[in-house]
Amino acid sequence: MTDSRDSSVQESSTAPIKAVKLRHPLRTTFAVVIALLVVAFVWDAATREAYQWPLVAQYLFDRRITQAALITLTLTVLSMILAIVMGLVLAVMRLSDNPVLKAVSWTYLWLFRGTPVYVQLVFWGLLGTIYRSVTIGIPFTDVAFFTAAPFEFIDLFWLAVLGLAFNEAAYMAEIVRGGILSVPRGQDEAARALGMSWRQTMLRIIVPQSMRVIIPPTGNEVISMLKTTSLVTALGFSLELYARTRAISAQIYATVPLLIVASIWYLLVTSILMVGQYYLEKYYARGVSPQRATETEPTQTASFAAVEPDGTGAAGGSDTIATSKGEHR
Amino acid sequence: MSSNPMVRAEHIVKRFGSHEVLKDISVTVERGQVACLIGPSGSGKSTFLRCINHLESINGGRLWVDGDLMGYRQRGDKLYEMSPKEVSRQRADIGMVFQSFNLFPHMTVLENIIEAPTRVKNVKKQAAVATAMQLLDRVGLAHKAKVYPGHLSGGQQQRVAIARALAMEPKLMLFDEPTSALDPELVGEVLDVMKGLAQSGMTMIVVTHEIGFAREVGDSLFFMDGGVIVESGDPREVLANPQHQRTQSFLSKVL
């Protein structure tokens, strides 16, 4: 600051530095080129016959389409909730000391990750045919306690939810496991040293901390699930967005405009989900971000003490998530 | 008095795989005493400390805390493994302070302290908060109750960790190198809290590199190297006049 050599150029003081900004000619050129390309594409698309924009406008808010979008969203949310719960259970089983639970979890993952979701959905659709009736009784005797046709009365919608959730649970299990493993061992030790049980340690200490790592890839999975719902026609369910738009386009002999309609709705729903993810991440980053930034030197965290906790939490949140995502993806 | 010591460890053996970390360790710590464990890193002192509250299970020997065999139940000649629940109950009476603090980062200081009393001992929240505030006052951090650990300095975090352990009203406190992760200027505040605790009559076992603390506060000193206790006795005597050559060479490096 008080370097005497600089004083010939500019008076050194605590006044803000006035300097000519560094220019980035390449960056500017590139931006201009991209802008031109985008304009050209949009202009072309707007005037091209094949897109049939009037049809897009006509069907975008068609009642059948909006209903289908709502069903797609419901399908996504319900199957994800079920998948997250199942994934949590599977991950905890995999990490437990119990070899039986470990083996069950491993086998589940092997089966449901090892086969295509489309194939699984076809199987779910056929369950009613394969298991016309199920009898509970004593094997090799005529004793039967009751007989039921379990899949006969299940709505196709719920079958789709189950089919999607059972597949997704296998992936969620690995995401949750990664999150749990990311929590430092010392946390588990500190909790146990305080006399907390395994259950309390998991629910109160480990899982809440792992959420920070679990949420970003789970957001990915939710968005991926939104699009995977378009596969549930495999088990005969046809009220979701993609099947609905295909059906309409077949009626009116117009494929492209309805594909655009479907894409717009998928994008819209994805955007809504991303907003939700942002707030979840912010919540689970509480208390953690400032420490993470200076983890190697705990004493430096003192400098954060002056900052409002909420303020740093929000600012540091996205930062933290970015690093954790890098580690686990 | 020696008939009922707080900690009695006899012939403790601990192996990790084929590596024998502890070889025949015998230690007795009387009630209200402060025992200091010193020794080079890798000598097994932290492992021994973790055996005392059964964070590590032992492979040989017997370990009693306050007359209770840790981790096992003895009927006749047979030992029975305790259930995790019973082990948790035993641990609840033994406080532990770690080198890296291990505060729960997603909870405020106050939440950190009341977590175990309310969940493990079913203390009413109001009572737990009152106790926690007293303890925070004792470690000089009452004004930080609502702050997350990440906003505290290392020394402050360690003092909160001590308060958290004390909130369970332990009969024994274990300290695993409590000042080793701290910047030099923050060591003093933590040692002061520990001294106060020792003066209040708490039984403490302290793994430390702070020779000064051992000399001033310690009632007994154990020097460990290579999984055995090389030398032990009154800290002032051992430190001033070490008998064993390994003790001498270690002390010449750290003093």
XYZ file of C-alpha atoms in Angstrom:
584
model
C 0.000 0.000 0.000
C 2.685 2.434 0.948
C 5.166 1.283 -1.663
C 7.184 4.375 -2.584
C 7.918 3.211 -6.149
C 4.249 3.356 -7.086
C 3.879 6.938 -5.968
C 5.353 8.189 -9.256
C 2.427 6.636 -11.131
C -0.384 7.352 -8.716
C -0.540 8.740 -5.238
C -0.802 5.705 -2.928
C -3.477 6.003 -0.311
C -6.505 4.063 0.858
C -8.597 5.683 -1.901
C -10.241 3.238 -4.358
C -7.976 2.199 -7.231
C -8.687 3.818 -10.586
C -7.296 1.713 -13.395
C -8.161 0.993 -17.024
C -10.122 -2.265 -17.184
C -8.445 -5.222 -18.844
C -10.038 -5.784 -22.270
C -11.226 -9.192 -23.507
C -11.472 -8.855 -27.308
C -11.888 -12.592 -27.932
C -14.690 -12.843 -25.394
C -16.566 -9.962 -27.009
C -16.195 -11.384 -30.514
C -17.451 -14.736 -29.348
C -20.492 -13.202 -27.686
C -21.383 -11.314 -30.848
C -21.085 -14.438 -33.005
C -23.299 -16.437 -30.655
C -25.869 -13.651 -30.497
C -26.027 -13.534 -34.297
C -26.435 -17.306 -34.529
C -29.272 -17.272 -31.987
C -31.071 -14.467 -33.800
C -30.725 -16.323 -37.097
C -32.103 -19.535 -35.586
C -35.042 -17.830 -33.892
C -35.912 -15.888 -37.024
C -35.800 -19.045 -39.087
C -37.819 -21.052 -36.576
C -40.465 -18.352 -36.278
C -41.056 -18.261 -40.004
C -40.688 -21.974 -40.804
C -43.891 -23.718 -41.855
C -43.056 -27.117 -40.300
C -43.292 -25.795 -36.755
C -46.914 -24.810 -37.247
C -46.879 -22.188 -34.511
C -50.621 -21.499 -34.661
C -51.203 -25.144 -33.642
C -48.703 -24.804 -30.794
C -50.618 -21.807 -29.512
C -53.916 -23.595 -29.927
C -52.896 -26.717 -27.982
C -50.540 -25.271 -25.374
C -53.385 -24.607 -22.948
C -55.689 -27.301 -24.225
C -57.496 -28.830 -21.264
C -56.270 -32.346 -22.109
C -52.693 -31.120 -22.202
C -52.795 -29.170 -18.939
C -54.441 -32.126 -17.228
C -51.739 -34.423 -18.585
C -49.023 -32.051 -17.368
C -50.579 -32.116 -13.907
C -50.706 -35.922 -13.961
C -47.064 -36.052 -15.042
C -46.102 -33.762 -12.170
C -48.125 -35.832 -9.678
C -46.575 -39.039 -10.988
C -43.109 -37.520 -10.611
C -43.645 -36.205 -7.100
C -45.333 -39.327 -5.724
C -42.833 -41.768 -7.180
C -39.909 -39.610 -6.035
C -41.231 -39.385 -2.469
C -41.617 -43.154 -2.347
C -38.206 -43.640 -3.986
C -36.465 -41.329 -1.508
C -37.965 -43.129 1.476
C -37.087 -46.523 0.013
C -33.632 -45.300 -0.981
C -32.974 -44.045 2.533
C -33.972 -47.402 4.003
C -31.865 -49.300 1.444
C -28.826 -47.081 2.049
C -29.054 -47.452 5.814
C -29.453 -51.222 5.385
C -26.371 -51.294 3.171
C -24.341 -49.406 5.787
C -25.561 -51.374 8.797
C -23.530 -54.052 10.548
C -26.211 -56.610 9.857
C -25.023 -58.907 7.018
C -28.586 -59.991 6.207
C -29.784 -56.412 5.645
C -26.630 -55.677 3.659
C -27.238 -58.610 1.346
C -30.909 -57.749 0.825
C -30.018 -54.169 -0.078
C -27.221 -55.234 -2.394
C -29.462 -57.706 -4.217
C -32.198 -55.106 -4.640
C -29.745 -52.685 -6.207
C -28.310 -55.368 -8.430
C -31.739 -56.296 -9.733
C -33.302 -52.867 -10.192
C -30.233 -51.067 -11.494
C -29.279 -53.983 -13.689
C -32.448 -54.035 -15.789
C -33.875 -51.234 -17.952
C -36.674 -49.236 -16.412
C -38.746 -49.818 -19.555
C -38.515 -53.585 -19.114
C -39.440 -53.228 -15.447
C -42.484 -51.130 -16.343
C -43.653 -53.746 -18.837
C -43.352 -56.335 -16.053
C -45.387 -54.151 -13.685
C -48.065 -53.959 -16.367
C -48.089 -57.744 -16.674
C -48.197 -58.465 -12.931
C -51.975 -58.803 -13.024
C -51.674 -61.431 -15.732
C -48.767 -63.284 -14.120
C -50.269 -63.355 -10.622
C -53.974 -63.767 -11.282
C -54.487 -64.894 -7.724
C -52.232 -65.176 -4.706
C -52.962 -67.730 -1.996
C -51.540 -67.552 1.486
C -51.456 -70.956 3.148
C -49.208 -73.819 4.154
C -47.106 -75.078 1.243
C -47.742 -78.629 -0.069
C -51.074 -78.854 1.725
C -54.591 -77.745 0.869
C -54.668 -75.360 3.804
C -55.292 -71.855 2.534
C -55.862 -68.866 4.785
C -56.990 -66.549 2.049
C -56.815 -65.998 -1.662
C -56.656 -62.636 -3.360
C -56.078 -61.093 -6.736
C -53.745 -58.332 -5.592
C -53.110 -56.600 -8.895
C -56.594 -56.771 -10.312
C -57.885 -53.680 -8.567
C -54.768 -51.568 -8.523
C -55.237 -48.492 -10.621
C -52.783 -48.185 -13.504
C -51.721 -44.820 -12.116
C -50.575 -46.384 -8.842
C -48.929 -49.237 -10.680
C -46.965 -46.596 -12.605
C -46.003 -44.870 -9.355
C -44.789 -48.179 -7.906
C -42.929 -49.127 -11.070
C -41.104 -45.804 -11.265
C -40.387 -45.693 -7.509
C -38.999 -49.228 -7.273
C -36.543 -48.481 -10.049
C -35.605 -45.050 -8.772
C -35.119 -46.305 -5.195
C -32.056 -48.241 -6.326
C -30.424 -45.038 -7.592
C -31.567 -42.990 -4.609
C -30.024 -45.610 -2.307
C -26.605 -44.930 -3.787
C -27.070 -41.165 -3.590
C -28.106 -41.379 0.054
C -25.231 -43.745 0.808
C -22.801 -41.278 -0.750
C -24.305 -38.531 1.385
C -24.051 -40.532 4.592
C -20.445 -41.464 3.846
C -19.625 -37.792 3.270
C -20.348 -36.946 6.917
C -17.058 -37.004 8.846
C -16.565 -40.040 11.098
C -16.042 -37.755 14.067
C -19.730 -36.817 13.995
C -20.770 -40.416 14.500
C -18.180 -40.850 17.254
C -19.190 -37.687 19.052
C -22.845 -38.750 19.027
C -22.071 -42.247 20.274
C -19.714 -40.919 22.938
C -22.673 -38.879 24.220
C -24.614 -42.113 24.634
C -26.885 -41.631 21.623
C -28.217 -44.805 20.062
C -27.523 -45.812 16.483
C -31.015 -44.692 15.478
C -30.693 -41.314 17.171
C -27.243 -40.815 15.693
C -28.549 -41.524 12.207
C -31.748 -39.489 12.386
C -30.492 -36.516 14.371
C -26.840 -36.189 13.388
C -25.829 -38.075 10.259
C -28.826 -37.844 7.925
C -29.482 -34.088 8.417
C -25.859 -33.361 7.601
C -25.832 -35.662 4.606
C -28.803 -33.794 3.091
C -26.478 -31.078 1.842
C -24.727 -33.650 -0.311
C -27.846 -35.644 -1.147
C -30.022 -32.811 -2.476
C -28.161 -31.729 -5.647
C -28.026 -35.204 -7.237
C -31.577 -35.832 -6.016
C -32.666 -32.706 -7.880
C -31.118 -34.315 -10.924
C -33.081 -37.478 -10.267
C -36.357 -35.582 -9.900
C -35.852 -33.907 -13.248
C -34.809 -37.187 -14.774
C -37.915 -38.800 -13.263
C -40.122 -36.122 -14.785
C -38.984 -37.306 -18.178
C -38.941 -40.998 -17.328
C -42.683 -40.748 -16.669
C -43.057 -40.656 -20.454
C -42.181 -44.370 -20.393
C -45.157 -45.478 -18.329
C -47.109 -46.220 -21.502
C -45.110 -49.461 -21.216
C -47.522 -50.644 -18.544
C -50.560 -49.256 -20.258
C -50.962 -45.870 -18.558
C -51.542 -43.183 -21.190
C -52.787 -40.090 -19.392
C -49.420 -38.425 -18.837
C -48.017 -35.616 -20.928
C -46.075 -37.420 -23.621
C -48.652 -40.117 -24.345
C -51.386 -37.472 -24.412
C -49.583 -35.232 -26.914
C -48.755 -38.222 -29.100
C -52.380 -39.246 -29.124
C -53.511 -35.771 -30.126
C -50.853 -35.434 -32.808
C -51.972 -38.763 -34.256
C -55.539 -37.431 -34.438
C -54.697 -34.195 -36.193
C -51.726 -35.423 -38.214
C -49.352 -32.873 -36.691
C -46.310 -34.232 -34.888
C -43.941 -31.298 -34.521
C -46.225 -28.671 -32.925
C -47.364 -31.091 -30.226
C -43.796 -32.138 -29.504
C -43.106 -28.445 -28.949
C -46.132 -28.209 -26.654
C -44.877 -31.181 -24.635
C -41.360 -29.710 -24.446
C -42.658 -26.363 -23.214
C -44.567 -28.062 -20.404
C -41.621 -30.275 -19.443
C -39.395 -27.175 -19.315
C -41.956 -25.291 -17.263
C -42.322 -28.055 -14.693
C -38.523 -28.518 -14.521
C -38.142 -24.798 -13.828
C -40.638 -25.002 -10.970
C -38.810 -27.974 -9.492
C -35.484 -26.149 -9.717
C -36.857 -23.292 -7.649
C -37.918 -25.801 -5.005
C -34.439 -27.306 -4.995
C -32.873 -23.888 -4.449
C -34.856 -23.330 -1.262
C -34.178 -26.845 0.047
C -30.448 -26.378 -0.484
C -30.544 -23.074 1.309
C -32.262 -24.672 4.291
C -29.810 -27.561 4.663
C -26.760 -25.320 4.189
C -27.524 -23.680 7.536
C -24.586 -23.428 9.876
C -22.324 -25.328 7.530
C -21.132 -23.037 4.767
C -18.810 -20.726 6.672
C -17.076 -23.604 8.382
C -16.627 -25.460 5.156
C -14.928 -22.522 3.527
C -12.237 -22.458 6.196
C -12.274 -26.059 7.277
C -8.525 -26.485 7.295
C -8.017 -23.541 9.599
C -10.805 -23.521 12.158
C -9.526 -20.408 13.867
C -10.099 -18.257 10.819
C -13.824 -18.792 11.139
C -13.695 -16.075 13.753
C -13.720 -13.570 10.910
C -17.194 -14.799 9.984
C -18.543 -14.073 13.407
C -19.296 -10.507 12.469
C -21.399 -11.548 9.488
C -25.095 -12.268 9.871
C -25.453 -16.089 9.844
C -28.308 -16.085 7.337
C -26.468 -13.841 4.932
C -23.400 -16.028 4.678
C -25.528 -19.144 4.600
C -27.294 -18.037 1.458
C -24.200 -16.749 -0.267
C -22.054 -19.731 0.592
C -24.817 -22.224 -0.150
C -24.417 -22.565 -3.886
C -20.664 -22.602 -3.485
C -20.764 -25.520 -1.092
C -23.161 -27.476 -3.212
C -20.933 -27.104 -6.236
C -17.998 -28.716 -4.451
C -20.006 -31.528 -3.002
C -21.521 -32.244 -6.380
C -18.074 -32.527 -7.873
C -17.078 -35.102 -5.297
C -20.031 -37.363 -5.654
C -20.989 -37.349 -9.281
C -9.725 -45.755 48.197
C -7.807 -48.007 45.849
C -10.504 -50.628 46.302
C -12.896 -48.639 44.122
C -11.029 -46.662 41.480
C -12.856 -44.759 38.721
C -10.994 -46.563 35.948
C -9.287 -49.884 36.224
C -7.708 -51.298 33.082
C -5.924 -54.631 33.290
C -3.793 -56.165 30.565
C -5.607 -54.372 27.726
C -4.764 -55.679 24.272
C -6.098 -54.057 21.086
C -5.422 -55.219 17.562
C -6.364 -53.670 14.226
C -6.124 -56.668 11.945
C -2.738 -58.181 12.642
C -1.308 -54.934 13.996
C -1.159 -54.909 17.764
C -1.751 -51.320 18.863
C -2.014 -51.938 22.587
C 0.076 -54.619 24.272
C -0.800 -55.359 27.861
C -1.802 -51.942 29.178
C -2.686 -51.686 32.859
C -3.799 -48.357 34.280
C -5.666 -47.332 37.404
C -7.170 -43.889 37.857
C -8.587 -42.970 41.241
C -11.685 -40.826 41.733
C -11.132 -37.120 41.391
C -7.713 -37.567 39.888
C -6.280 -36.254 36.636
C -4.266 -38.791 34.676
C -2.200 -37.578 31.733
C -1.135 -39.814 28.859
C 1.816 -38.642 26.850
C 3.870 -40.255 24.149
C 4.834 -40.030 20.490
C 2.084 -40.254 17.850
C 1.159 -43.811 17.014
C 2.019 -44.978 20.512
C -1.590 -46.064 21.113
C -2.623 -43.428 23.663
C -5.682 -42.243 21.717
C -6.697 -45.822 21.007
C -6.483 -46.620 24.696
C -8.657 -43.620 25.505
C -11.271 -44.796 23.005
C -11.240 -48.245 24.560
C -12.256 -46.764 27.894
C -15.700 -45.707 26.615
C -15.842 -48.678 24.267
C -15.690 -46.641 21.061
C -13.141 -49.340 20.293
C -13.702 -52.824 21.609
C -10.739 -54.509 23.261
C -9.275 -57.844 22.230
C -7.797 -58.798 25.570
C -7.834 -57.805 29.215
C -10.594 -56.244 31.291
C -11.691 -52.654 31.719
C -13.869 -51.319 34.524
C -15.284 -47.826 34.855
C -16.739 -47.054 38.265
C -16.743 -50.777 39.003
C -18.699 -51.706 35.836
C -17.067 -53.902 33.240
C -17.176 -51.955 29.938
C -18.907 -53.539 26.962
C -19.352 -56.954 28.514
C -21.231 -58.689 31.267
C -19.538 -61.351 33.270
C -21.426 -64.350 34.599
C -19.189 -66.898 36.205
C -16.222 -67.311 33.919
C -18.123 -66.359 30.798
C -18.218 -62.958 29.137
C -21.333 -61.846 27.287
C -21.294 -59.033 24.751
C -23.565 -56.184 25.725
C -26.289 -54.953 23.393
C -25.656 -51.579 21.711
C -28.320 -50.093 23.977
C -26.490 -51.144 27.139
C -23.182 -49.875 25.782
C -24.842 -46.530 24.984
C -26.071 -46.344 28.567
C -22.535 -46.901 29.845
C -21.152 -44.252 27.486
C -23.704 -41.693 28.588
C -21.867 -41.397 31.916
C -18.474 -40.821 30.313
C -17.762 -37.513 28.647
C -15.369 -37.292 25.735
C -13.663 -34.338 24.098
C -12.041 -34.780 20.713
C -9.041 -33.255 19.011
C -11.215 -31.991 16.145
C -14.061 -30.798 18.456
C -16.727 -32.710 16.488
C -19.491 -30.273 17.290
C -22.637 -30.869 15.240
C -22.371 -28.167 12.560
C -26.082 -28.132 11.692
C -27.082 -27.237 15.256
C -26.516 -24.071 17.211
C -24.240 -24.107 20.238
C -27.233 -24.440 22.549
C -28.789 -27.211 20.456
C -25.459 -29.046 20.507
C -25.457 -29.038 24.285
C -29.081 -29.994 24.950
C -29.250 -32.681 22.245
C -27.943 -35.614 24.309
C -29.536 -34.689 27.659
C -33.008 -34.348 26.088
C -32.750 -37.357 23.759
C -30.714 -39.791 25.845
C -31.576 -38.889 29.425
C -35.044 -37.515 28.648
C -34.369 -34.293 30.502
C -37.131 -31.715 29.958
C -36.089 -29.158 27.386
C -36.478 -26.219 29.728
C -34.257 -27.827 32.363
C -31.704 -28.822 29.734
C -31.539 -25.275 28.413
C -31.047 -23.910 31.927
C -28.192 -26.356 32.575
C -26.688 -25.611 29.175
C -26.679 -21.880 29.839
C -24.962 -22.441 33.190
C -22.313 -24.573 31.506
C -21.832 -22.035 28.726
C -21.392 -19.388 31.359
C -18.793 -21.569 33.032
C -16.760 -21.838 29.803
C -17.308 -18.141 29.111
C -19.497 -18.502 26.035
C -23.030 -17.739 27.193
C -23.269 -15.000 24.573
C -22.664 -17.535 21.780
C -25.603 -19.839 22.580
C -27.545 -19.060 19.395
C -24.530 -19.207 17.084
C -23.617 -22.090 14.787
C -20.257 -23.770 15.569
C -18.882 -22.714 12.189
C -18.877 -19.111 13.364
C -16.678 -19.837 16.380
C -12.915 -19.982 16.712
C -11.269 -23.319 17.421
C -10.775 -22.512 21.068
C -14.397 -21.495 21.443
C -15.549 -24.644 19.673
C -13.517 -26.806 22.012
C -14.942 -25.038 25.054
C -18.447 -25.690 23.710
C -17.467 -29.331 23.198
C -16.429 -29.519 26.846
C -19.724 -27.948 27.906
C -21.586 -30.443 25.706
C -19.836 -33.351 27.400
C -20.463 -31.905 30.869
C -24.182 -31.505 30.133
C -24.520 -35.276 30.497
C -23.191 -34.969 34.072
C -20.428 -37.497 33.466
C -18.508 -39.184 36.237
C -15.411 -39.338 34.057
C -14.072 -37.079 31.311
C -11.809 -38.264 28.518
C -9.780 -35.703 26.579
C -8.200 -36.787 23.305
C -5.504 -34.213 22.492
C -7.961 -31.364 23.129
C -5.549 -28.589 22.170
C -3.605 -30.192 19.314
C -5.778 -28.705 16.556
C -5.667 -25.215 18.012
C -3.578 -22.208 17.099
C -1.018 -21.568 19.844
C -2.728 -18.433 21.145
C -6.006 -20.339 21.662
C -4.555 -23.227 23.676
C -4.589 -21.325 26.942
C -8.349 -20.687 27.072
C -9.089 -24.407 26.686
C -6.490 -25.467 29.247
C -7.935 -22.920 31.697
C -11.364 -24.538 31.399
C -9.804 -27.957 31.931
C -7.906 -26.750 34.990
C -11.113 -25.404 36.466
C -12.754 -28.734 35.822
C -9.904 -30.592 37.524
C -10.150 -28.315 40.538
C -13.875 -29.032 40.796
C -12.963 -32.676 41.436
C -13.760 -34.227 38.053
C -11.943 -37.454 37.239
C -10.105 -36.837 34.006
C -7.929 -38.790 31.620
C -6.083 -36.497 29.265
C -4.088 -37.464 26.215
C -1.952 -34.414 25.607
C 1.231 -32.894 24.318
C 0.956 -30.064 26.830
C 3.729 -31.070 29.214
C 3.144 -27.947 31.270
C -0.480 -28.916 31.856
C 0.535 -32.434 32.881
C 3.060 -31.070 35.354
C 0.738 -28.499 36.834
C -2.612 -30.285 36.912
C -1.826 -33.987 36.581
C -1.983 -36.354 39.532
C -0.362 -39.132 37.549
C 1.478 -39.391 34.270
C 1.754 -42.311 31.896
C 4.317 -42.316 29.115
C 3.315 -44.645 26.282
C 5.390 -45.844 23.377
C 4.816 -48.716 20.974
C 1.617 -49.859 22.659
C 3.060 -50.242 26.151
C 3.341 -47.986 29.163
C 7.038 -47.329 29.406
C 7.018 -45.244 32.539
C 4.463 -43.839 34.958
C 4.230 -42.027 38.236
C 3.938 -38.549 39.677
C 4.147 -36.109 36.754
C 6.636 -33.800 38.456
C 8.982 -36.680 39.210
C 8.696 -38.377 35.837
C 9.157 -35.131 33.952
C 12.049 -33.934 36.069
C 13.808 -37.231 36.313
C 12.745 -39.725 33.628
C 14.200 -43.177 34.283
C 13.715 -44.799 30.942
C 15.819 -43.920 27.926
C 12.767 -43.671 25.606
C 11.072 -41.261 27.993
C 14.205 -39.172 28.128
C 14.530 -38.914 24.363
C 10.795 -38.067 23.957
C 10.917 -35.376 26.621
C 14.077 -33.880 25.197
C 12.197 -33.343 21.945
C 8.999 -31.830 23.324
C 10.298 -29.792 26.259
